[in-house]
Coordinates of C-alpha atoms in Angstrom, one line a residue:
H11 CA 202.7 131.0 62.9
P12 CA 199.8 133.9 63.0
Q13 CA 201.7 136.1 60.7
G14 CA 202.1 133.4 57.9
V15 CA 205.2 130.9 57.3
T16 CA 207.0 130.6 53.9
L17 CA 207.3 127.2 52.3
D18 CA 211.0 126.8 52.9
E19 CA 210.1 127.5 56.6
L20 CA 207.5 124.7 56.8
A21 CA 209.6 122.3 54.7
G22 CA 212.4 123.1 57.3
I23 CA 210.1 122.6 60.3
L24 CA 208.6 119.5 58.9
N25 CA 212.0 117.9 57.6
S26 CA 210.2 117.3 54.4
S27 CA 210.9 118.4 50.7
K28 CA 209.7 121.1 49.4
P29 CA 207.6 119.7 46.3
T30 CA 205.7 117.6 49.1
V31 CA 204.8 120.4 51.4
H32 CA 204.0 122.4 48.1
R33 CA 201.5 119.7 47.3
A34 CA 200.3 119.6 50.9
L35 CA 199.8 123.4 50.9
A36 CA 197.7 123.3 47.6
T37 CA 195.5 120.6 48.7
L38 CA 194.7 122.4 52.0
R39 CA 194.2 125.6 49.9
R40 CA 191.5 123.9 47.8
A41 CA 189.9 122.8 51.0
G42 CA 189.9 126.5 52.3
L43 CA 192.0 125.5 55.4
A44 CA 195.0 127.2 54.2
D45 CA 195.6 130.7 52.3
L46 CA 198.4 132.2 50.4
I47 CA 198.2 135.8 51.3
E48 CA 201.3 136.9 49.6
R49 CA 204.0 135.5 47.6
G50 CA 205.1 132.5 49.2
V51 CA 203.6 133.4 52.4
Y52 CA 201.1 130.9 54.0
V53 CA 198.2 131.4 56.6
L54 CA 195.4 129.2 58.1
G55 CA 192.6 129.5 55.9
D56 CA 189.3 131.0 57.1
E57 CA 187.4 127.4 56.8
Y58 CA 190.1 126.2 59.3
L59 CA 189.0 129.2 61.8
R60 CA 185.2 128.6 61.0
L61 CA 185.7 124.8 61.6
A62 CA 187.8 125.6 65.0
F63 CA 185.7 128.2 66.6
R64 CA 182.3 126.2 65.6
N65 CA 183.7 123.0 67.2
L66 CA 184.6 125.3 70.4
D67 CA 181.2 126.6 70.6
G68 CA 179.4 123.7 69.9
R69 CA 181.3 121.5 73.0
P70 CA 179.1 121.2 75.9
E71 CA 181.6 122.1 78.5
T72 CA 181.7 125.6 77.1
A73 CA 178.0 126.0 77.0
R74 CA 177.8 125.0 80.7
L75 CA 180.9 126.8 81.7
Q76 CA 180.8 130.5 80.3
P77 CA 177.8 131.5 82.9
L78 CA 179.9 130.6 85.7
L79 CA 183.3 132.1 84.0
E80 CA 181.2 135.6 83.0
E81 CA 179.7 135.8 86.7
L82 CA 183.4 135.4 88.0
A83 CA 184.9 137.9 85.8
I84 CA 182.2 140.6 86.7
T85 CA 182.2 139.8 90.5
Y86 CA 186.2 140.2 91.1
G87 CA 187.0 142.2 88.0
E88 CA 189.6 140.0 86.7
T89 CA 190.1 137.2 84.2
A90 CA 188.5 134.0 84.8
H91 CA 189.3 130.6 83.0
Y92 CA 188.6 126.9 82.5
A93 CA 191.7 124.9 81.8
V94 CA 192.9 120.9 81.5
L95 CA 195.4 119.1 81.8
A96 CA 197.6 117.9 79.1
G97 CA 200.7 116.2 79.8
A98 CA 202.9 118.5 81.6
D99 CA 201.1 121.3 80.5
I100 CA 197.6 123.2 80.7
V101 CA 195.2 124.3 77.8
Y102 CA 192.9 126.9 78.4
R103 CA 189.3 125.5 76.9
A104 CA 187.6 128.9 78.0
K105 CA 188.1 132.5 79.1
M106 CA 186.0 135.4 80.2
D107 CA 187.8 138.9 80.6
P108 CA 186.4 141.3 83.1
P109 CA 184.0 143.8 81.5
Q110 CA 186.0 146.4 82.3
G111 CA 189.4 147.4 83.2
A112 CA 192.8 148.6 81.4
V113 CA 194.9 145.5 82.0
R114 CA 193.9 142.3 80.3
L115 CA 195.9 139.0 80.5
T116 CA 197.6 137.5 77.5
S117 CA 196.1 134.0 78.0
V118 CA 194.3 132.5 74.8
V119 CA 191.8 129.7 74.5
G120 CA 193.7 127.1 73.1
G121 CA 196.7 128.3 74.7
R122 CA 199.4 126.4 77.0
N123 CA 201.3 127.1 80.0
R124 CA 203.4 124.5 82.0
A125 CA 201.4 122.7 84.6
Y126 CA 203.8 123.5 87.5
S127 CA 203.8 127.2 87.4
T128 CA 199.8 127.7 87.2
A129 CA 197.2 127.4 89.9
V130 CA 195.4 125.5 87.3
G131 CA 198.1 122.9 86.9
K132 CA 199.1 122.7 90.6
A133 CA 195.3 121.8 91.3
L134 CA 195.0 119.1 89.1
L135 CA 198.5 117.7 89.2
S136 CA 197.5 117.2 93.0
A137 CA 195.0 114.7 92.1
I138 CA 197.4 112.5 90.4
P139 CA 200.0 110.4 92.3
D140 CA 202.6 110.2 89.8
A141 CA 202.6 113.8 88.7
L142 CA 206.3 114.6 89.3
D143 CA 207.2 111.8 86.7
R144 CA 206.3 114.1 84.3
Y145 CA 209.0 116.7 84.6
H146 CA 212.7 116.8 84.4
F147 CA 214.2 118.6 87.5
P148 CA 215.3 121.5 87.7
L149 CA 212.5 123.0 86.3
E150 CA 212.6 126.1 84.2
R151 CA 212.3 128.9 86.1
R152 CA 209.6 131.5 84.7
T153 CA 209.8 134.0 87.2
P154 CA 212.1 134.4 90.5
N155 CA 209.1 133.0 92.5
T156 CA 208.6 129.7 90.0
I157 CA 208.9 126.4 91.8
V158 CA 211.9 124.4 90.4
T159 CA 212.8 121.7 92.6
R160 CA 211.2 118.5 93.1
D161 CA 210.9 118.5 96.6
A162 CA 209.4 122.4 96.7
L163 CA 207.0 121.3 93.9
S164 CA 206.3 117.8 95.9
A165 CA 205.3 119.8 99.0
E166 CA 203.3 122.5 97.0
L167 CA 201.4 119.9 95.6
D168 CA 200.8 118.2 99.1
A169 CA 199.7 121.5 100.5
T170 CA 197.2 122.0 97.2
R171 CA 195.9 118.8 98.1
A172 CA 194.9 119.2 101.4
R173 CA 193.2 122.7 101.0
G174 CA 191.5 121.8 97.6
Y175 CA 192.8 124.7 95.5
G176 CA 195.9 125.7 93.9
V177 CA 197.9 129.2 94.1
D178 CA 199.8 130.8 91.5
D179 CA 202.2 133.5 93.3
Q180 CA 203.4 135.2 90.3
E181 CA 205.2 132.2 89.5
N182 CA 204.2 132.1 85.6
E183 CA 203.8 135.5 85.1
L184 CA 205.3 138.6 87.0
G185 CA 202.3 140.7 88.1
V186 CA 199.8 138.0 87.9
N187 CA 198.4 135.5 90.6
C188 CA 195.9 132.7 90.3
L189 CA 193.4 130.6 92.3
A190 CA 192.3 127.7 90.9
I191 CA 189.4 125.2 92.2
P192 CA 189.4 121.7 90.4
V193 CA 186.0 120.7 89.2
H194 CA 184.4 117.2 88.2
L195 CA 182.1 117.6 85.0
D196 CA 179.6 114.5 84.0
G197 CA 180.4 112.9 87.4
A198 CA 184.0 111.9 86.6
T199 CA 186.0 110.8 89.5
A200 CA 189.1 112.7 88.9
P201 CA 189.1 116.3 88.0
S202 CA 187.9 117.2 84.5
G203 CA 189.9 120.4 84.7
A204 CA 189.9 123.2 86.9
V205 CA 188.0 127.0 87.1
S206 CA 190.5 130.0 88.1
V207 CA 190.6 133.5 88.4
S208 CA 193.9 135.2 87.4
A209 CA 194.5 138.8 88.6
V210 CA 196.8 141.3 88.3
S211 CA 198.4 141.5 91.5
F212 CA 198.2 145.2 92.2
R213 CA 194.7 145.4 91.8
C214 CA 193.7 142.2 93.6
P215 CA 196.7 140.5 95.9
L216 CA 196.4 136.7 96.2
P217 CA 195.3 136.8 99.8
E218 CA 192.2 138.6 98.6
L219 CA 191.8 135.6 96.1
V220 CA 192.0 133.1 99.0
D221 CA 189.6 134.8 101.1
A222 CA 187.1 134.5 98.0
V223 CA 187.6 130.7 97.8
P224 CA 184.0 130.2 99.8
A225 CA 182.4 132.5 97.3
I226 CA 183.9 130.8 94.2
R227 CA 183.2 127.4 95.6
E228 CA 179.2 128.5 96.2
A229 CA 179.3 129.7 92.4
I230 CA 180.8 126.5 90.9
A231 CA 178.2 124.5 92.9
R232 CA 175.4 126.9 91.9
H233 CA 176.4 127.0 88.0
L234 CA 177.6 123.2 87.9
G235 CA 176.1 121.5 90.5
P236 CA 177.4 120.3 94.0
A237 CA 178.8 117.1 92.7
A238 CA 181.3 119.4 90.7
L239 CA 183.1 120.1 93.6
G240 CA 183.9 116.2 93.9

């Protein structure tokens, strides 16, 4: 609720009484973790945001990945991400927008997307034997290109595993395609996450991203070490 939420709304969401929620909010306000911006409307406090961004910036993976993502964003003029698998979703841990370009993507650090409709998600799901058991089929159709059946997703994950990278051909968002390569940080056997280049389709069609796979792999090895490619 970035625009704020009322006590009544929170009590309903939490299925709790208003006095209980009000006492909790009072405690959070004293700690600076929540603010009352107008009569009855609460938002996250500045102290919460300070702690969140300090924690994000202090993560070792963030410091390691930012130079790589910056290079990819500059080289291809598109948005570079690092994301991890969280159950049936992917979570963006780091993002770098291109230095110039009128069209920017709406993804945010900490944001989630369904793994089955993203290149990052498919790159990571392909390394998990029982990945399909995470979903109930048919899947939600995010765009006309979204894979929604069990057989089709199984075939796509097999193809992803064989070629070593995942693709999203406007499956999660119309007008946006993506290519993702799984990476292994700190000697992990399974992929820790995946690095992706997400492109506006009219500016950088998917075949151009596929052609760039060797160069993206080389950049990953140079910044993270050859072992990061598994």
